[in-house]
Tab-separated table of C-alpha atoms in Angstrom:
chain	number	residue	atom	x	y	z
A	1	MET	CA	-22.455	42.300	-83.555
A	2	HIS	CA	-21.490	45.956	-83.638
A	3	GLU	CA	-22.174	46.240	-79.913
A	4	LEU	CA	-18.488	45.973	-79.026
A	5	SER	CA	-17.667	49.005	-81.182
A	6	LEU	CA	-20.574	50.832	-79.540
A	7	ALA	CA	-19.346	49.814	-76.089
A	8	ILE	CA	-15.912	51.230	-76.918
A	9	GLU	CA	-17.532	54.511	-77.994
A	10	ILE	CA	-19.512	54.595	-74.758
A	11	VAL	CA	-16.383	54.001	-72.706
A	12	GLU	CA	-14.599	56.808	-74.551
A	13	ILE	CA	-17.472	59.224	-73.983
A	14	ALA	CA	-17.706	58.256	-70.313
A	15	GLN	CA	-13.963	58.666	-69.858
A	16	ALA	CA	-13.863	62.101	-71.446
A	17	GLU	CA	-16.919	63.341	-69.554
A	18	ALA	CA	-15.744	61.934	-66.219
A	19	ARG	CA	-12.452	63.808	-66.623
A	20	ARG	CA	-14.307	67.019	-67.344
A	21	HIS	CA	-16.246	66.620	-64.112
A	22	GLY	CA	-13.403	66.077	-61.661
A	23	ASN	CA	-11.599	62.967	-60.638
A	24	GLY	CA	-14.108	60.932	-58.630
A	25	ARG	CA	-14.203	57.239	-59.512
A	26	LEU	CA	-16.843	56.399	-62.111
A	27	LEU	CA	-19.573	54.191	-60.646
A	28	ALA	CA	-22.170	54.037	-63.397
A	29	VAL	CA	-22.899	55.113	-66.960
A	30	HIS	CA	-26.514	55.757	-67.930
A	31	LEU	CA	-27.625	55.054	-71.456
A	32	ARG	CA	-30.918	55.704	-73.230
A	33	LEU	CA	-31.779	53.088	-75.824
A	34	GLY	CA	-34.634	53.167	-78.311
A	35	PRO	CA	-36.077	50.145	-80.138
A	36	LEU	CA	-35.015	51.588	-83.511
A	37	ALA	CA	-31.372	52.062	-82.555
A	38	GLY	CA	-30.594	48.582	-83.893
A	39	VAL	CA	-28.846	47.492	-80.722
A	40	VAL	CA	-29.157	44.193	-78.899
A	41	GLU	CA	-29.268	45.188	-75.262
A	42	GLU	CA	-27.825	41.920	-73.943
A	43	ALA	CA	-24.916	42.060	-76.365
A	44	LEU	CA	-24.158	45.640	-75.390
A	45	ALA	CA	-24.342	44.775	-71.677
A	46	ALA	CA	-21.931	41.885	-72.244
A	47	ALA	CA	-19.530	43.988	-74.331
A	48	PHE	CA	-19.342	46.933	-71.946
A	49	PRO	CA	-17.097	45.382	-69.247
A	50	LEU	CA	-14.757	44.132	-71.974
A	51	ALA	CA	-14.507	47.594	-73.495
A	52	ALA	CA	-13.997	49.151	-70.081
A	53	GLN	CA	-11.152	46.830	-69.089
A	54	GLY	CA	-7.963	48.698	-68.346
A	55	THR	CA	-9.634	52.126	-68.561
A	56	GLU	CA	-10.914	54.501	-65.904
A	57	VAL	CA	-14.362	53.130	-66.663
A	58	GLU	CA	-13.478	49.611	-65.501
A	59	GLY	CA	-15.834	48.467	-62.764
A	60	ALA	CA	-18.550	50.978	-63.631
A	61	GLU	CA	-22.057	49.704	-64.169
A	62	LEU	CA	-23.892	50.268	-67.445
A	63	VAL	CA	-27.467	51.296	-66.666
A	64	ILE	CA	-29.656	50.963	-69.721
A	65	GLU	CA	-32.912	52.874	-69.833
A	66	ARG	CA	-35.143	51.565	-72.586
A	67	VAL	CA	-37.368	54.219	-74.057
A	68	PRO	CA	-40.553	53.316	-75.900
A	69	LEU	CA	-41.283	54.086	-79.519
A	70	VAL	CA	-43.312	57.268	-79.882
A	71	VAL	CA	-44.877	58.207	-83.215
A	72	TYR	CA	-46.942	61.118	-84.401
A	73	CYS	CA	-50.383	60.266	-85.745
A	74	PRO	CA	-51.394	62.696	-88.483
A	75	SER	CA	-55.093	61.794	-88.106
A	76	CYS	CA	-55.328	62.155	-84.328
A	77	ARG	CA	-52.766	64.963	-84.400
A	78	ALA	CA	-51.235	63.442	-81.335
A	79	GLU	CA	-48.157	61.556	-80.210
A	80	ARG	CA	-48.780	57.879	-79.591
A	81	GLU	CA	-46.672	55.411	-77.692
A	82	LEU	CA	-46.323	52.017	-79.338
A	83	GLY	CA	-45.909	48.640	-77.711
A	84	ALA	CA	-43.044	46.204	-78.061
A	85	GLU	CA	-43.933	45.438	-81.688
A	86	VAL	CA	-42.516	47.845	-84.198
A	87	TRP	CA	-45.701	48.265	-86.172
A	88	LEU	CA	-45.947	51.869	-87.186
A	89	VAL	CA	-49.683	52.423	-87.074
A	90	CYS	CA	-51.647	54.554	-84.648
A	91	PRO	CA	-52.945	52.260	-81.875
A	92	VAL	CA	-56.117	54.373	-81.677
A	93	CYS	CA	-57.187	54.959	-85.294
A	94	GLN	CA	-54.896	52.552	-87.269
A	95	THR	CA	-53.465	55.293	-89.488
A	96	PRO	CA	-49.892	54.567	-90.659
A	97	THR	CA	-47.441	56.714	-88.723
A	98	PRO	CA	-44.123	57.146	-90.523
A	99	GLU	CA	-43.069	60.025	-88.277
A	100	VAL	CA	-41.057	58.638	-85.382
A	101	ARG	CA	-40.710	61.122	-82.527
A	102	GLN	CA	-38.761	58.871	-80.196
A	103	GLY	CA	-37.127	55.474	-80.568
A	104	ARG	CA	-33.746	55.941	-82.281
A	105	GLU	CA	-31.972	56.986	-79.069
A	106	LEU	CA	-28.549	55.630	-78.383
A	107	GLU	CA	-27.082	58.168	-76.024
A	108	VAL	CA	-25.123	58.486	-72.849
A	109	THR	CA	-27.341	60.567	-70.578
A	110	ALA	CA	-25.573	60.669	-67.245
A	111	LEU	CA	-22.635	59.499	-65.170
A	112	GLU	CA	-22.502	58.586	-61.507
A	113	LEU	CA	-19.251	59.613	-59.876
A	114	GLU	CA	-17.961	58.887	-56.419
A	115	ARG	CA	-17.815	61.984	-54.223
B	1	MET	CA	-19.384	62.402	-45.075
B	2	ASN	CA	-21.798	62.156	-47.968
B	3	ARG	CA	-21.443	58.820	-49.751
B	4	GLU	CA	-24.197	59.393	-52.265
B	5	PRO	CA	-22.752	59.272	-55.779
B	6	ARG	CA	-22.650	62.487	-57.747
B	7	LEU	CA	-24.909	62.406	-60.828
B	8	VAL	CA	-23.621	64.289	-63.841
B	9	HIS	CA	-25.872	64.820	-66.853
B	10	VAL	CA	-24.165	64.304	-70.176
B	11	ARG	CA	-26.474	63.642	-73.139
B	12	GLN	CA	-24.077	62.453	-75.813
B	13	ASN	CA	-25.063	60.524	-78.885
B	14	VAL	CA	-22.912	57.405	-78.919
B	15	LEU	CA	-22.595	57.554	-82.704
B	16	LYS	CA	-21.776	61.251	-82.746
B	17	GLN	CA	-18.362	60.721	-84.320
B	18	ASN	CA	-19.852	58.624	-87.125
B	19	ASP	CA	-22.652	61.116	-87.695
B	20	ILE	CA	-20.240	64.048	-87.913
B	21	VAL	CA	-18.124	62.259	-90.528
B	22	ALA	CA	-21.250	61.138	-92.435
B	23	ARG	CA	-22.596	64.676	-92.575
B	24	ALA	CA	-19.262	65.974	-93.854
B	25	LEU	CA	-19.188	63.237	-96.507
B	26	ARG	CA	-22.727	64.040	-97.600
B	27	GLU	CA	-21.739	67.695	-97.986
B	28	GLU	CA	-18.679	66.728	-100.074
B	29	PHE	CA	-20.707	64.361	-102.253
B	30	ARG	CA	-23.251	67.093	-102.941
B	31	ARG	CA	-20.625	69.661	-103.802
B	32	ALA	CA	-18.898	67.187	-106.099
B	33	GLY	CA	-22.189	66.318	-107.800
B	34	VAL	CA	-21.900	62.602	-107.099
B	35	PHE	CA	-25.092	60.764	-106.177
B	36	VAL	CA	-24.422	58.147	-103.524
B	37	VAL	CA	-26.536	55.027	-103.137
B	38	SER	CA	-25.965	52.399	-100.468
B	39	LEU	CA	-27.200	48.833	-100.679
B	40	VAL	CA	-28.017	46.900	-97.532
B	41	SER	CA	-29.389	43.383	-97.091
B	42	SER	CA	-28.753	40.051	-95.465
B	43	PRO	CA	-26.011	37.886	-97.001
B	44	GLY	CA	-27.088	36.305	-100.254
B	45	SER	CA	-29.981	38.634	-101.093
B	46	GLY	CA	-28.409	39.629	-104.377
B	47	LYS	CA	-26.694	42.938	-103.662
B	48	THR	CA	-23.685	42.155	-105.814
B	49	THR	CA	-25.720	40.822	-108.740
B	50	LEU	CA	-28.038	43.834	-108.671
B	51	LEU	CA	-25.025	46.116	-108.475
B	52	GLU	CA	-23.244	44.281	-111.293
B	53	LYS	CA	-26.209	44.779	-113.634
B	54	THR	CA	-26.742	48.331	-112.451
B	55	LEU	CA	-23.139	49.337	-113.051
B	56	ALA	CA	-23.149	47.726	-116.476
B	57	ALA	CA	-26.346	49.545	-117.465
B	58	LEU	CA	-25.370	52.969	-116.108
B	59	GLN	CA	-21.843	52.640	-117.451
B	60	ARG	CA	-23.151	53.229	-120.980
B	61	SER	CA	-24.106	56.841	-120.320
B	62	ARG	CA	-22.764	57.775	-116.878
B	63	ARG	CA	-19.588	57.550	-114.885
B	64	VAL	CA	-20.035	55.073	-112.063
B	65	ALA	CA	-17.976	53.824	-109.146
B	66	ALA	CA	-18.528	51.444	-106.271
B	67	LEU	CA	-17.208	50.684	-102.814
B	68	VAL	CA	-17.835	47.143	-101.682
B	69	GLY	CA	-17.722	46.100	-98.054
B	70	ASP	CA	-16.875	42.518	-97.278
B	71	LEU	CA	-15.526	40.668	-94.290
B	72	ALA	CA	-12.713	38.826	-95.950
B	73	THR	CA	-12.589	38.293	-99.703
B	74	GLU	CA	-12.246	40.540	-102.695
B	75	ASN	CA	-14.396	38.325	-104.913
B	76	ASP	CA	-17.219	40.842	-105.147
B	77	ALA	CA	-14.949	43.698	-106.123
B	78	ASN	CA	-13.300	41.631	-108.837
B	79	ARG	CA	-16.686	40.632	-110.179
B	80	LEU	CA	-17.887	44.224	-110.255
B	81	ALA	CA	-14.707	45.599	-111.762
B	82	ARG	CA	-15.424	43.558	-114.884
B	83	THR	CA	-18.264	45.981	-115.657
B	84	GLY	CA	-15.624	48.647	-116.299
B	85	ALA	CA	-16.655	50.751	-113.296
B	86	ARG	CA	-14.138	51.976	-110.793
B	87	VAL	CA	-14.433	49.600	-107.839
B	88	LYS	CA	-12.712	49.490	-104.493
B	89	GLN	CA	-13.060	46.828	-101.850
B	90	ILE	CA	-13.290	47.666	-98.187
B	91	VAL	CA	-12.234	44.553	-96.317
B	92	THR	CA	-13.718	45.014	-92.866
B	93	GLY	CA	-12.041	42.046	-91.188
B	94	THR	CA	-14.268	41.053	-88.316
B	95	VAL	CA	-16.370	44.201	-88.434
B	96	CYS	CA	-19.908	43.417	-89.510
B	97	HIS	CA	-20.855	46.769	-91.025
B	98	LEU	CA	-19.425	49.806	-92.764
B	99	ASP	CA	-19.175	53.091	-90.922
B	100	ALA	CA	-18.582	56.608	-92.199
B	101	MET	CA	-14.913	56.572	-91.228
B	102	MET	CA	-14.282	53.461	-93.351
B	103	VAL	CA	-15.981	55.144	-96.314
B	104	ARG	CA	-13.877	58.254	-95.857
B	105	ARG	CA	-10.668	56.220	-95.645
B	106	ALA	CA	-11.604	54.227	-98.732
B	107	LEU	CA	-12.175	57.421	-100.689
B	108	GLU	CA	-8.801	58.946	-99.823
B	109	GLY	CA	-7.032	59.789	-103.036
B	110	TRP	CA	-10.208	59.585	-105.132
B	111	GLU	CA	-11.218	62.497	-107.272
B	112	LEU	CA	-14.751	62.868	-105.927
B	113	ALA	CA	-15.902	64.980	-108.835
B	114	GLY	CA	-15.226	61.982	-111.092
B	115	PRO	CA	-18.273	59.721	-110.983
B	116	ASP	CA	-21.948	60.648	-111.363
B	117	PHE	CA	-22.965	57.711	-109.205
B	118	LEU	CA	-21.163	56.089	-106.326
B	119	PHE	CA	-22.596	52.867	-104.940
B	120	ILE	CA	-21.701	51.571	-101.510
B	121	GLU	CA	-22.419	47.892	-100.969
B	122	ASN	CA	-22.571	47.255	-97.260
B	123	VAL	CA	-21.570	44.022	-95.539
B	124	GLY	CA	-24.380	41.459	-95.707
B	125	ASN	CA	-26.148	42.062	-92.406
B	126	LEU	CA	-29.630	43.248	-91.488
B	127	VAL	CA	-28.817	44.441	-87.981
B	128	CYS	CA	-25.638	46.440	-87.540
B	129	PRO	CA	-25.622	48.635	-90.675
B	130	ALA	CA	-28.891	50.240	-89.489
B	131	ALA	CA	-27.068	52.328	-86.922
B	132	TYR	CA	-24.477	53.855	-89.245
B	133	ASP	CA	-25.096	56.800	-91.532
B	134	LEU	CA	-22.601	56.585	-94.412
B	135	GLY	CA	-23.358	59.973	-95.940
B	136	GLU	CA	-25.370	58.375	-98.724
B	137	GLU	CA	-28.264	60.124	-100.433
B	138	LEU	CA	-30.332	56.985	-100.991
B	139	ARG	CA	-30.323	53.849	-98.877
B	140	ALA	CA	-31.794	50.856	-100.681
B	141	VAL	CA	-32.628	47.846	-98.526
B	142	LEU	CA	-32.950	44.570	-100.426
B	143	LEU	CA	-35.241	41.699	-99.578
B	144	SER	CA	-35.058	38.594	-101.735
B	145	VAL	CA	-38.142	36.503	-102.373
B	146	THR	CA	-36.388	33.450	-100.940
B	147	GLU	CA	-35.919	35.005	-97.505
B	148	GLY	CA	-39.418	35.048	-96.141
B	149	GLU	CA	-41.954	37.847	-96.075
B	150	ASP	CA	-41.596	38.512	-92.349
B	151	LYS	CA	-38.018	39.817	-92.540
B	152	PRO	CA	-39.156	43.449	-92.115
B	153	LEU	CA	-40.932	42.548	-88.868
B	154	LYS	CA	-37.867	40.723	-87.586
B	155	TYR	CA	-35.453	43.545	-88.443
B	156	PRO	CA	-37.467	46.760	-88.141
B	157	PRO	CA	-34.603	49.274	-87.735
B	158	ILE	CA	-32.975	48.472	-91.056
B	159	PHE	CA	-36.231	48.550	-93.009
B	160	HIS	CA	-37.354	51.642	-91.176
B	161	GLY	CA	-34.182	53.402	-92.294
B	162	ALA	CA	-34.694	52.525	-95.968
B	163	ASP	CA	-35.360	55.205	-98.568
B	164	LEU	CA	-36.338	52.456	-100.956
B	165	VAL	CA	-36.992	48.730	-100.564
B	166	VAL	CA	-36.017	46.486	-103.476
B	167	ILE	CA	-37.518	43.006	-103.599
B	168	THR	CA	-34.960	40.917	-105.486
B	169	LYS	CA	-34.831	37.520	-107.263
B	170	LEU	CA	-38.316	38.040	-108.597
B	171	ASP	CA	-37.706	35.206	-111.089
B	172	LEU	CA	-37.734	32.812	-108.122
B	173	ALA	CA	-40.935	34.166	-106.578
B	174	GLU	CA	-43.133	31.363	-107.712
B	175	ALA	CA	-40.732	28.567	-106.810
B	176	ALA	CA	-40.229	30.112	-103.363
B	177	GLY	CA	-43.975	30.526	-102.802
B	178	PHE	CA	-43.394	34.215	-102.244
B	179	ASP	CA	-46.414	36.032	-100.805
B	180	ARG	CA	-46.155	39.488	-102.360
B	181	GLU	CA	-49.038	41.015	-100.420
B	182	ALA	CA	-47.669	39.855	-97.067
B	183	ALA	CA	-44.206	41.183	-97.890
B	184	ARG	CA	-45.570	44.587	-98.873
B	185	ARG	CA	-47.802	44.704	-95.808
B	186	ASN	CA	-44.849	43.950	-93.534
B	187	ILE	CA	-42.644	46.545	-95.195
B	188	GLU	CA	-45.424	49.119	-94.893
B	189	ALA	CA	-45.843	48.232	-91.214
B	190	VAL	CA	-42.302	49.260	-90.264
B	191	ALA	CA	-41.701	51.877	-92.958
B	192	PRO	CA	-45.034	53.485	-93.880
B	193	GLY	CA	-44.948	55.076	-97.318
B	194	VAL	CA	-41.548	53.754	-98.403
B	195	PRO	CA	-41.413	53.024	-102.153
B	196	VAL	CA	-41.091	49.316	-102.985
B	197	LEU	CA	-39.671	47.938	-106.230
B	198	GLU	CA	-39.588	44.366	-107.492
B	199	VAL	CA	-36.707	43.286	-109.671
B	200	SER	CA	-34.921	40.313	-111.099
B	201	ALA	CA	-31.371	41.238	-111.928
B	202	ARG	CA	-31.050	37.905	-113.722
B	203	THR	CA	-33.973	38.308	-116.154
B	204	GLY	CA	-33.917	42.102	-116.168
B	205	ALA	CA	-37.522	42.403	-114.972
B	206	GLY	CA	-38.060	45.644	-113.074
B	207	MET	CA	-34.547	46.884	-113.837
B	208	ASP	CA	-35.810	49.803	-115.928
B	209	ALA	CA	-37.876	51.103	-113.029
B	210	TRP	CA	-34.891	50.813	-110.695
B	211	LEU	CA	-32.581	52.648	-113.097
B	212	GLN	CA	-35.243	55.282	-113.668
B	213	ILE	CA	-35.496	55.931	-109.939
B	214	LEU	CA	-31.722	56.313	-109.703
B	215	HIS	CA	-31.738	58.820	-112.558
B	216	ASP	CA	-34.693	60.766	-111.153
B	217	ARG	CA	-33.333	60.914	-107.622
B	218	ALA	CA	-29.897	61.952	-108.850
B	219	ILE	CA	-31.382	64.780	-110.899
B	220	ALA	CA	-33.600	65.889	-107.994
B	221	ALA	CA	-30.610	65.841	-105.600
B	222	HIS	CA	-28.464	68.039	-107.814
B	223	ARG	CA	-31.102	70.579	-108.632
């Protein structure tokens, strides 16, 4: 359960960035989340309002965008998107694909501010 | 009046602070010539026993030290200190993982150039530690034969982040009905190409190969 510490980090990032962009009320925080980030989405969603309490972020919505796992297949010489299962083999030719091109994301991508 | 919210693009890694500290630590470790190995596993997979035997064996020819993360007790640190190695406990309280800041705080006042090897035993947990870089050079993820061969499929991020997977408690493999092929297949599925070792810290089986890897990697890192 490290999601509360992550939620606190997210609140701090959102707070700092919102201040940099004027003083409109913060409505939403957008987050990109990859399957290899090691984060339980539900736990993070539950922790966010707790972390936001008493800050300028309180009341803002956390919008989580899940990104799929993308690997590079050395045989096909192409990027391949994998399904929900983290099974790092090329879905086309079954070659093992240790090179992960996308899937570790845990980043704040955007803020929605009131005008 | 326009009521549409204003969208501001940010793109900030949530773990940026941890990653910055971890990178700085890694730099310091390299400069000081200390090879840092972290051990990660679920509770009860044998991290402390493996570490105990490892410290005792390396202690004969090398200077070794260890940081041990635990939620509440100092039992592990006391056990490890008996090997003669320098050991410090990081009591994390309710925090289920170590992060780079905790490692940095724990090392305050240490002469980094002292040990040849520094081991960091993470809190027993297969989920949370995956997200935190500690500045280590080698991350060993342990899987005991009593846990079930499908652990890598249930916890892909942690196994994916391993530089080395160590299958522990090999002496219990038969009693536990451990399916070696399945375990290796599942590890390979989430971490293609990762080296896998099998050890029993209790009987000593496989310990030479483990110690050899530590020596080889340490030499390669300091070249």
